[in-house]
PDB file of C-alpha atoms in Angstrom:
ATOM      1  CA  MET A   1      56.478 -42.325 -59.795  1.00 54.00           C
ATOM      2  CA  LYS A   2      55.853 -39.779 -62.482  1.00 51.00           C
ATOM      3  CA  ASN A   3      56.474 -42.458 -65.134  1.00 54.00           C
ATOM      4  CA  LEU A   4      54.004 -44.823 -63.335  1.00 51.00           C
ATOM      5  CA  VAL A   5      51.358 -42.144 -63.343  1.00 49.00           C
ATOM      6  CA  ILE A   6      51.864 -41.511 -67.143  1.00 52.00           C
ATOM      7  CA  ILE A   7      51.705 -45.058 -67.969  1.00 51.00           C
ATOM      8  CA  THR A   8      48.485 -45.525 -65.933  1.00 52.00           C
ATOM      9  CA  LEU A   9      46.899 -42.529 -67.782  1.00 48.00           C
ATOM     10  CA  VAL A  10      47.997 -43.814 -71.226  1.00 49.00           C
ATOM     11  CA  LEU A  11      46.326 -47.231 -70.634  1.00 51.00           C
ATOM     12  CA  LEU A  12      43.192 -45.776 -69.196  1.00 48.00           C
ATOM     13  CA  ALA A  13      42.796 -43.216 -72.021  1.00 47.00           C
ATOM     14  CA  ALA A  14      43.040 -45.938 -74.502  1.00 48.00           C
ATOM     15  CA  VAL A  15      39.760 -47.629 -73.160  1.00 44.00           C
ATOM     16  CA  ALA A  16      37.872 -44.487 -72.187  1.00 43.00           C
ATOM     17  CA  PRO A  17      34.802 -43.493 -74.236  1.00 45.00           C
ATOM     18  CA  VAL A  18      35.467 -40.744 -76.695  1.00 41.00           C
ATOM     19  CA  ASN A  19      33.153 -38.192 -75.228  1.00 42.00           C
ATOM     20  CA  ALA A  20      33.601 -38.959 -71.509  1.00 48.00           C
ATOM     21  CA  GLN A  21      35.521 -37.415 -68.861  1.00 62.00           C
ATOM     22  CA  LYS A  22      37.138 -40.008 -66.470  1.00 72.00           C
ATOM     23  CA  LYS A  23      38.425 -39.761 -62.934  1.00 74.00           C
ATOM     24  CA  ILE A  24      41.078 -42.135 -61.652  1.00 72.00           C
ATOM     25  CA  ARG A  25      43.237 -42.361 -58.526  1.00 65.00           C
ATOM     26  CA  THR A  26      47.019 -42.432 -58.900  1.00 65.00           C
ATOM     27  CA  PRO A  27      49.290 -44.727 -56.748  1.00 55.00           C
ATOM     28  CA  ASP A  28      50.220 -41.719 -54.495  1.00 57.00           C
ATOM     29  CA  GLY A  29      46.509 -40.925 -53.691  1.00 56.00           C
ATOM     30  CA  LYS A  30      45.799 -38.139 -56.012  1.00 67.00           C
ATOM     31  CA  THR A  31      42.785 -37.837 -58.409  1.00 75.00           C
ATOM     32  CA  VAL A  32      43.335 -37.309 -62.164  1.00 71.00           C
ATOM     33  CA  LEU A  33      40.871 -36.024 -64.780  1.00 77.00           C
ATOM     34  CA  LEU A  34      41.106 -37.493 -68.061  1.00 75.00           C
ATOM     35  CA  PHE A  35      39.540 -35.430 -71.067  1.00 75.00           C
ATOM     36  CA  ASP A  36      38.371 -36.701 -74.407  1.00 75.00           C
ATOM     37  CA  ASN A  37      41.110 -34.760 -76.351  1.00 74.00           C
ATOM     38  CA  GLY A  38      43.791 -36.936 -74.746  1.00 69.00           C
ATOM     39  CA  THR A  39      44.920 -34.501 -72.084  1.00 75.00           C
ATOM     40  CA  TRP A  40      44.760 -34.807 -68.240  1.00 75.00           C
ATOM     41  CA  LYS A  41      45.340 -32.810 -65.032  1.00 75.00           C
ATOM     42  CA  TYR A  42      45.218 -33.353 -61.276  1.00 67.00           C
ATOM     43  CA  GLU A  43      41.813 -32.547 -59.575  1.00 71.00           C
ATOM     44  CA  GLU A  44      42.161 -29.515 -57.378  1.00 67.00           C
ATOM     45  CA  VAL A  45      40.989 -29.773 -53.741  1.00 61.00           C
ATOM     46  CA  LYS A  46      38.776 -26.766 -53.019  1.00 60.00           C
ATOM     47  CA  LYS A  47      37.891 -25.244 -49.709  1.00 54.00           C
ATOM     48  CA  LYS A  48      34.264 -25.588 -48.682  1.00 53.00           C
ATOM     49  CA  PRO A  49      32.596 -22.159 -49.202  1.00 51.00           C
ATOM     50  CA  VAL A  50      31.197 -20.269 -46.193  1.00 48.00           C
ATOM     51  CA  GLN A  51      28.478 -18.102 -47.828  1.00 46.00           C
ATOM     52  CA  ASN A  52      25.731 -20.373 -46.489  1.00 44.00           C
ATOM     53  CA  ALA A  53      26.663 -20.190 -42.802  1.00 47.00           C
ATOM     54  CA  PRO A  54      25.626 -16.842 -41.239  1.00 59.00           C
ATOM     55  CA  LEU A  55      26.980 -15.952 -37.839  1.00 66.00           C
ATOM     56  CA  ARG A  56      24.546 -16.388 -34.984  1.00 65.00           C
ATOM     57  CA  SER A  57      23.443 -13.358 -32.948  1.00 67.00           C
ATOM     58  CA  LYS A  58      25.138 -12.655 -29.573  1.00 65.00           C
ATOM     59  CA  LYS A  59      21.718 -13.130 -27.902  1.00 65.00           C
ATOM     60  CA  GLU A  60      21.480 -16.707 -29.270  1.00 68.00           C
ATOM     61  CA  ILE A  61      25.188 -17.524 -28.223  1.00 66.00           C
ATOM     62  CA  ASP A  62      24.952 -16.217 -24.846  1.00 68.00           C
ATOM     63  CA  LYS A  63      21.693 -17.961 -23.672  1.00 72.00           C
ATOM     64  CA  ALA A  64      22.072 -20.934 -21.258  1.00 78.00           C
ATOM     65  CA  PHE A  65      22.617 -24.200 -23.062  1.00 86.00           C
ATOM     66  CA  ILE A  66      20.661 -27.480 -22.693  1.00 92.00           C
ATOM     67  CA  PHE A  67      22.377 -30.094 -24.697  1.00 95.00           C
ATOM     68  CA  ARG A  68      20.780 -32.893 -26.694  1.00 95.00           C
ATOM     69  CA  ASP A  69      22.149 -36.419 -26.396  1.00 97.00           C
ATOM     70  CA  VAL A  70      23.321 -36.852 -29.998  1.00 97.00           C
ATOM     71  CA  GLU A  71      26.412 -37.957 -32.109  1.00 98.00           C
ATOM     72  CA  LEU A  72      26.680 -35.971 -35.339  1.00 98.00           C
ATOM     73  CA  LYS A  73      28.383 -37.176 -38.491  1.00 98.00           C
ATOM     74  CA  PRO A  74      32.175 -36.782 -38.979  1.00 98.00           C
ATOM     75  CA  GLN A  75      33.246 -34.174 -41.419  1.00 98.00           C
ATOM     76  CA  THR A  76      36.705 -33.255 -42.755  1.00 97.00           C
ATOM     77  CA  VAL A  77      37.708 -29.997 -41.230  1.00 97.00           C
ATOM     78  CA  ILE A  78      41.550 -29.928 -41.716  1.00 97.00           C
ATOM     79  CA  GLN A  79      43.172 -30.935 -45.014  1.00 94.00           C
ATOM     80  CA  GLY A  80      46.581 -29.615 -46.282  1.00 92.00           C
ATOM     81  CA  VAL A  81      50.346 -29.850 -46.571  1.00 94.00           C
ATOM     82  CA  SER A  82      52.561 -30.606 -43.476  1.00 95.00           C
ATOM     83  CA  GLU A  83      55.535 -28.384 -43.566  1.00 94.00           C
ATOM     84  CA  LYS A  84      57.658 -31.039 -42.019  1.00 94.00           C
ATOM     85  CA  LEU A  85      56.562 -33.943 -44.462  1.00 95.00           C
ATOM     86  CA  ALA A  86      56.973 -31.605 -47.431  1.00 94.00           C
ATOM     87  CA  LYS A  87      60.756 -31.554 -46.785  1.00 94.00           C
ATOM     88  CA  PHE A  88      60.904 -35.289 -47.480  1.00 93.00           C
ATOM     89  CA  SER A  89      58.204 -35.765 -50.106  1.00 92.00           C
ATOM     90  CA  LYS A  90      56.454 -33.761 -52.799  1.00 89.00           C
ATOM     91  CA  THR A  91      53.512 -36.163 -52.737  1.00 89.00           C
ATOM     92  CA  GLN A  92      53.275 -37.940 -49.493  1.00 91.00           C
ATOM     93  CA  ASN A  93      52.866 -34.775 -47.295  1.00 94.00           C
ATOM     94  CA  GLN A  94      49.302 -34.376 -46.550  1.00 94.00           C
ATOM     95  CA  VAL A  95      47.590 -34.108 -43.175  1.00 96.00           C
ATOM     96  CA  LYS A  96      43.855 -34.599 -42.799  1.00 97.00           C
ATOM     97  CA  SER A  97      41.551 -34.567 -39.790  1.00 97.00           C
ATOM     98  CA  GLU A  98      37.941 -35.508 -39.425  1.00 98.00           C
ATOM     99  CA  PHE A  99      35.985 -33.825 -36.642  1.00 98.00           C
ATOM    100  CA  GLN A 100      32.863 -35.400 -34.867  1.00 98.00           C
ATOM    101  CA  ILE A 101      30.795 -33.836 -32.039  1.00 98.00           C
ATOM    102  CA  ALA A 102      29.177 -36.020 -29.664  1.00 98.00           C
ATOM    103  CA  SER A 103      26.877 -34.833 -26.696  1.00 97.00           C
ATOM    104  CA  LYS A 104      25.645 -37.060 -23.757  1.00 95.00           C
ATOM    105  CA  GLY A 105      24.667 -36.308 -20.243  1.00 94.00           C
ATOM    106  CA  GLY A 106      25.482 -32.577 -20.666  1.00 93.00           C
ATOM    107  CA  LYS A 107      29.108 -33.313 -21.688  1.00 95.00           C
ATOM    108  CA  VAL A 108      30.224 -32.353 -25.298  1.00 97.00           C
ATOM    109  CA  ILE A 109      33.050 -34.250 -26.823  1.00 97.00           C
ATOM    110  CA  LEU A 110      35.001 -33.424 -29.999  1.00 97.00           C
ATOM    111  CA  LYS A 111      36.471 -36.532 -31.614  1.00 97.00           C
ATOM    112  CA  THR A 112      39.381 -35.993 -33.906  1.00 97.00           C
ATOM    113  CA  ASN A 113      40.536 -38.546 -36.551  1.00 97.00           C
ATOM    114  CA  TRP A 114      43.928 -37.584 -37.771  1.00 97.00           C
ATOM    115  CA  LYS A 115      45.503 -39.153 -40.905  1.00 97.00           C
ATOM    116  CA  ILE A 116      49.086 -38.458 -41.640  1.00 96.00           C
ATOM    117  CA  MET A 117      50.254 -39.362 -45.170  1.00 95.00           C
ATOM    118  CA  ASP A 118      53.463 -41.132 -43.997  1.00 94.00           C
ATOM    119  CA  GLU A 119      53.830 -44.593 -42.673  1.00 94.00           C
ATOM    120  CA  GLU A 120      56.107 -43.570 -39.769  1.00 92.00           C
ATOM    121  CA  GLY A 121      53.963 -40.757 -38.232  1.00 94.00           C
ATOM    122  CA  PHE A 122      55.417 -41.240 -34.745  1.00 94.00           C
ATOM    123  CA  ARG A 123      58.953 -40.358 -36.242  1.00 93.00           C
ATOM    124  CA  PHE A 124      57.805 -36.906 -37.123  1.00 94.00           C
ATOM    125  CA  PHE A 125      54.977 -36.195 -34.842  1.00 96.00           C
ATOM    126  CA  GLY A 126      55.243 -38.512 -31.877  1.00 96.00           C
ATOM    127  CA  PHE A 127      52.172 -39.019 -29.621  1.00 95.00           C
ATOM    128  CA  ILE A 128      49.068 -36.982 -28.843  1.00 97.00           C
ATOM    129  CA  THR A 129      49.570 -36.446 -25.054  1.00 95.00           C
ATOM    130  CA  LYS A 130      47.847 -34.657 -22.258  1.00 92.00           C
ATOM    131  CA  THR A 131      49.921 -31.627 -23.102  1.00 93.00           C
ATOM    132  CA  SER A 132      48.728 -31.680 -26.666  1.00 97.00           C
ATOM    133  CA  LYS A 133      46.138 -29.285 -27.903  1.00 96.00           C
ATOM    134  CA  MET A 134      44.599 -27.532 -30.773  1.00 97.00           C
ATOM    135  CA  ILE A 135      44.446 -23.782 -30.984  1.00 98.00           C
ATOM    136  CA  PHE A 136      41.877 -22.375 -33.485  1.00 98.00           C
ATOM    137  CA  THR A 137      42.371 -18.978 -34.863  1.00 97.00           C
ATOM    138  CA  LEU A 138      38.840 -17.492 -35.764  1.00 96.00           C
ATOM    139  CA  SER A 139      37.929 -14.690 -38.161  1.00 94.00           C
ATOM    140  CA  ASN A 140      37.079 -12.355 -35.463  1.00 93.00           C
ATOM    141  CA  GLY A 141      40.662 -12.549 -34.173  1.00 94.00           C
ATOM    142  CA  GLU A 142      39.953 -14.711 -31.172  1.00 96.00           C
ATOM    143  CA  LEU A 143      42.033 -17.815 -30.227  1.00 97.00           C
ATOM    144  CA  VAL A 144      40.298 -20.918 -28.760  1.00 98.00           C
ATOM    145  CA  GLU A 145      42.349 -23.701 -27.246  1.00 97.00           C
ATOM    146  CA  LEU A 146      41.170 -27.182 -26.716  1.00 97.00           C
ATOM    147  CA  GLN A 147      43.161 -29.530 -24.571  1.00 95.00           C
ATOM    148  CA  TYR A 148      43.570 -33.250 -24.979  1.00 96.00           C
ATOM    149  CA  ARG A 149      42.871 -35.249 -21.735  1.00 87.00           C
ATOM    150  CA  ARG A 150      44.944 -38.290 -22.081  1.00 90.00           C
ATOM    151  CA  ASN A 151      47.535 -39.997 -24.236  1.00 92.00           C
ATOM    152  CA  PHE A 152      46.769 -41.365 -27.619  1.00 94.00           C
ATOM    153  CA  GLU A 153      49.327 -43.605 -29.588  1.00 92.00           C
ATOM    154  CA  PRO A 154      49.456 -43.583 -33.377  1.00 95.00           C
ATOM    155  CA  LYS A 155      48.506 -46.522 -35.556  1.00 96.00           C
ATOM    156  CA  GLU A 156      50.972 -46.782 -38.386  1.00 96.00           C
ATOM    157  CA  TYR A 157      50.039 -48.650 -41.799  1.00 96.00           C
ATOM    158  CA  PRO A 158      53.299 -49.307 -43.638  1.00 94.00           C
ATOM    159  CA  ASN A 159      51.640 -50.962 -46.487  1.00 94.00           C
ATOM    160  CA  TYR A 160      49.392 -48.102 -47.223  1.00 94.00           C
ATOM    161  CA  LYS A 161      51.915 -45.234 -46.237  1.00 94.00           C
ATOM    162  CA  PHE A 162      49.812 -43.467 -43.710  1.00 96.00           C
ATOM    163  CA  THR A 163      49.362 -43.054 -39.899  1.00 97.00           C
ATOM    164  CA  THR A 164      46.346 -42.386 -37.916  1.00 97.00           C
ATOM    165  CA  TYR A 165      45.585 -40.799 -34.545  1.00 97.00           C
ATOM    166  CA  THR A 166      42.106 -41.127 -32.959  1.00 96.00           C
ATOM    167  CA  ALA A 167      41.722 -38.776 -29.985  1.00 96.00           C
ATOM    168  CA  GLU A 168      39.085 -36.798 -28.181  1.00 96.00           C
ATOM    169  CA  LEU A 169      38.796 -33.432 -26.496  1.00 95.00           C
ATOM    170  CA  GLU A 170      36.046 -32.051 -24.187  1.00 95.00           C
ATOM    171  CA  ILE A 171      34.384 -28.719 -25.230  1.00 96.00           C
ATOM    172  CA  ASN A 172      33.084 -26.588 -22.264  1.00 96.00           C
ATOM    173  CA  PRO A 173      30.140 -24.142 -22.687  1.00 95.00           C
ATOM    174  CA  GLU A 174      32.321 -20.981 -22.831  1.00 95.00           C
ATOM    175  CA  GLN A 175      34.418 -22.575 -25.589  1.00 97.00           C
ATOM    176  CA  ILE A 176      31.194 -23.456 -27.449  1.00 96.00           C
ATOM    177  CA  ARG A 177      30.023 -19.827 -27.336  1.00 94.00           C
ATOM    178  CA  ARG A 178      33.395 -18.575 -28.580  1.00 95.00           C
ATOM    179  CA  LEU A 179      33.425 -21.087 -31.540  1.00 96.00           C
ATOM    180  CA  GLN A 180      30.255 -19.855 -32.754  1.00 94.00           C
ATOM    181  CA  LYS A 181      31.426 -16.118 -33.029  1.00 92.00           C
ATOM    182  CA  GLY A 182      33.729 -16.548 -36.096  1.00 94.00           C
ATOM    183  CA  TYR A 183      34.862 -18.820 -38.915  1.00 96.00           C
ATOM    184  CA  LEU A 184      37.813 -21.129 -38.605  1.00 96.00           C
ATOM    185  CA  GLN A 185      40.914 -19.602 -40.384  1.00 95.00           C
ATOM    186  CA  LYS A 186      43.761 -21.678 -39.028  1.00 95.00           C
ATOM    187  CA  VAL A 187      44.478 -24.554 -36.683  1.00 97.00           C
ATOM    188  CA  ASP A 188      47.737 -24.987 -34.856  1.00 97.00           C
ATOM    189  CA  MET A 189      48.248 -28.632 -33.500  1.00 98.00           C
ATOM    190  CA  ILE A 190      50.649 -29.297 -30.779  1.00 97.00           C
ATOM    191  CA  TRP A 191      52.000 -32.802 -31.110  1.00 97.00           C
ATOM    192  CA  SER A 192      54.421 -34.239 -28.593  1.00 96.00           C
ATOM    193  CA  ARG A 193      57.372 -33.603 -31.080  1.00 95.00           C
ATOM    194  CA  ARG A 194      56.376 -30.577 -32.879  1.00 95.00           C
ATOM    195  CA  THR A 195      53.724 -27.795 -33.518  1.00 97.00           C
ATOM    196  CA  GLU A 196      52.354 -27.392 -37.049  1.00 97.00           C
ATOM    197  CA  SER A 197      49.800 -25.072 -38.531  1.00 97.00           C
ATOM    198  CA  TYR A 198      47.154 -26.425 -41.002  1.00 96.00           C
ATOM    199  CA  MET A 199      44.863 -25.215 -43.537  1.00 91.00           C
ATOM    200  CA  VAL A 200      41.045 -25.310 -42.698  1.00 96.00           C
ATOM    201  CA  PHE A 201      38.908 -27.135 -45.266  1.00 94.00           C
ATOM    202  CA  ASN A 202      35.688 -26.444 -43.562  1.00 95.00           C
ATOM    203  CA  PRO A 203      35.718 -23.138 -41.867  1.00 96.00           C
ATOM    204  CA  ASP A 204      32.151 -22.954 -40.918  1.00 95.00           C
ATOM    205  CA  TYR A 205      32.109 -26.399 -39.237  1.00 97.00           C
ATOM    206  CA  PHE A 206      31.453 -25.230 -35.717  1.00 97.00           C
ATOM    207  CA  ILE A 207      28.949 -22.464 -36.759  1.00 95.00           C
ATOM    208  CA  ASN A 208      26.925 -25.033 -38.510  1.00 95.00           C
ATOM    209  CA  GLU A 209      27.324 -28.120 -36.259  1.00 97.00           C
ATOM    210  CA  LEU A 210      27.194 -26.702 -32.623  1.00 96.00           C
ATOM    211  CA  PRO A 211      23.600 -25.626 -32.882  1.00 94.00           C
ATOM    212  CA  LYS A 212      22.514 -29.170 -33.761  1.00 96.00           C
ATOM    213  CA  ILE A 213      23.391 -30.370 -30.114  1.00 96.00           C
ATOM    214  CA  ILE A 214      21.676 -27.453 -28.441  1.00 93.00           C
ATOM    215  CA  GLN A 215      17.891 -27.547 -27.538  1.00 87.00           C
TER     216      GLN A 215
END
């Protein structure tokens, strides 16, 4: 794989403009930066900064909720290395999850779209079941648990070397209040075959998004 990356870089460098910086994607899904002096490096994935997301006041959080009927845009909240996958591969070991909040008829749903960078995700993680849940660790020390309500089977893509899980959880008003009191620091995901902790890419997600569904 390393030789293939080097060959790709050499070929692209030969046709790149002299004063340009190029971005290319390697066969294992990483982004590489090409510089005009002939050097290259992998592009770093940086966490989203939180300085533009002030915490809401206790008075705002504790007031009675009236929810709008709205479906917000999905955003990447979790992105990092799986401890289990890293034992088998130095490159195909990433776990990513997009979150999307939808509110309708007074009910608030969190849609989670997991992407596991292994074509046999079931072998390592199993299903998302009724006993599966996410445990959010907040910056104020609180833990918030969200429980999945039904079973979700994975979809494996052998040709593309990844597996997806699309699943939903309901968020009640008390959980909504608590999720607005601190930034996300860590997420523990309880799969049917194991529990793993993941890095948070978007720590101010709930602080930014939950007010958008509240009148």
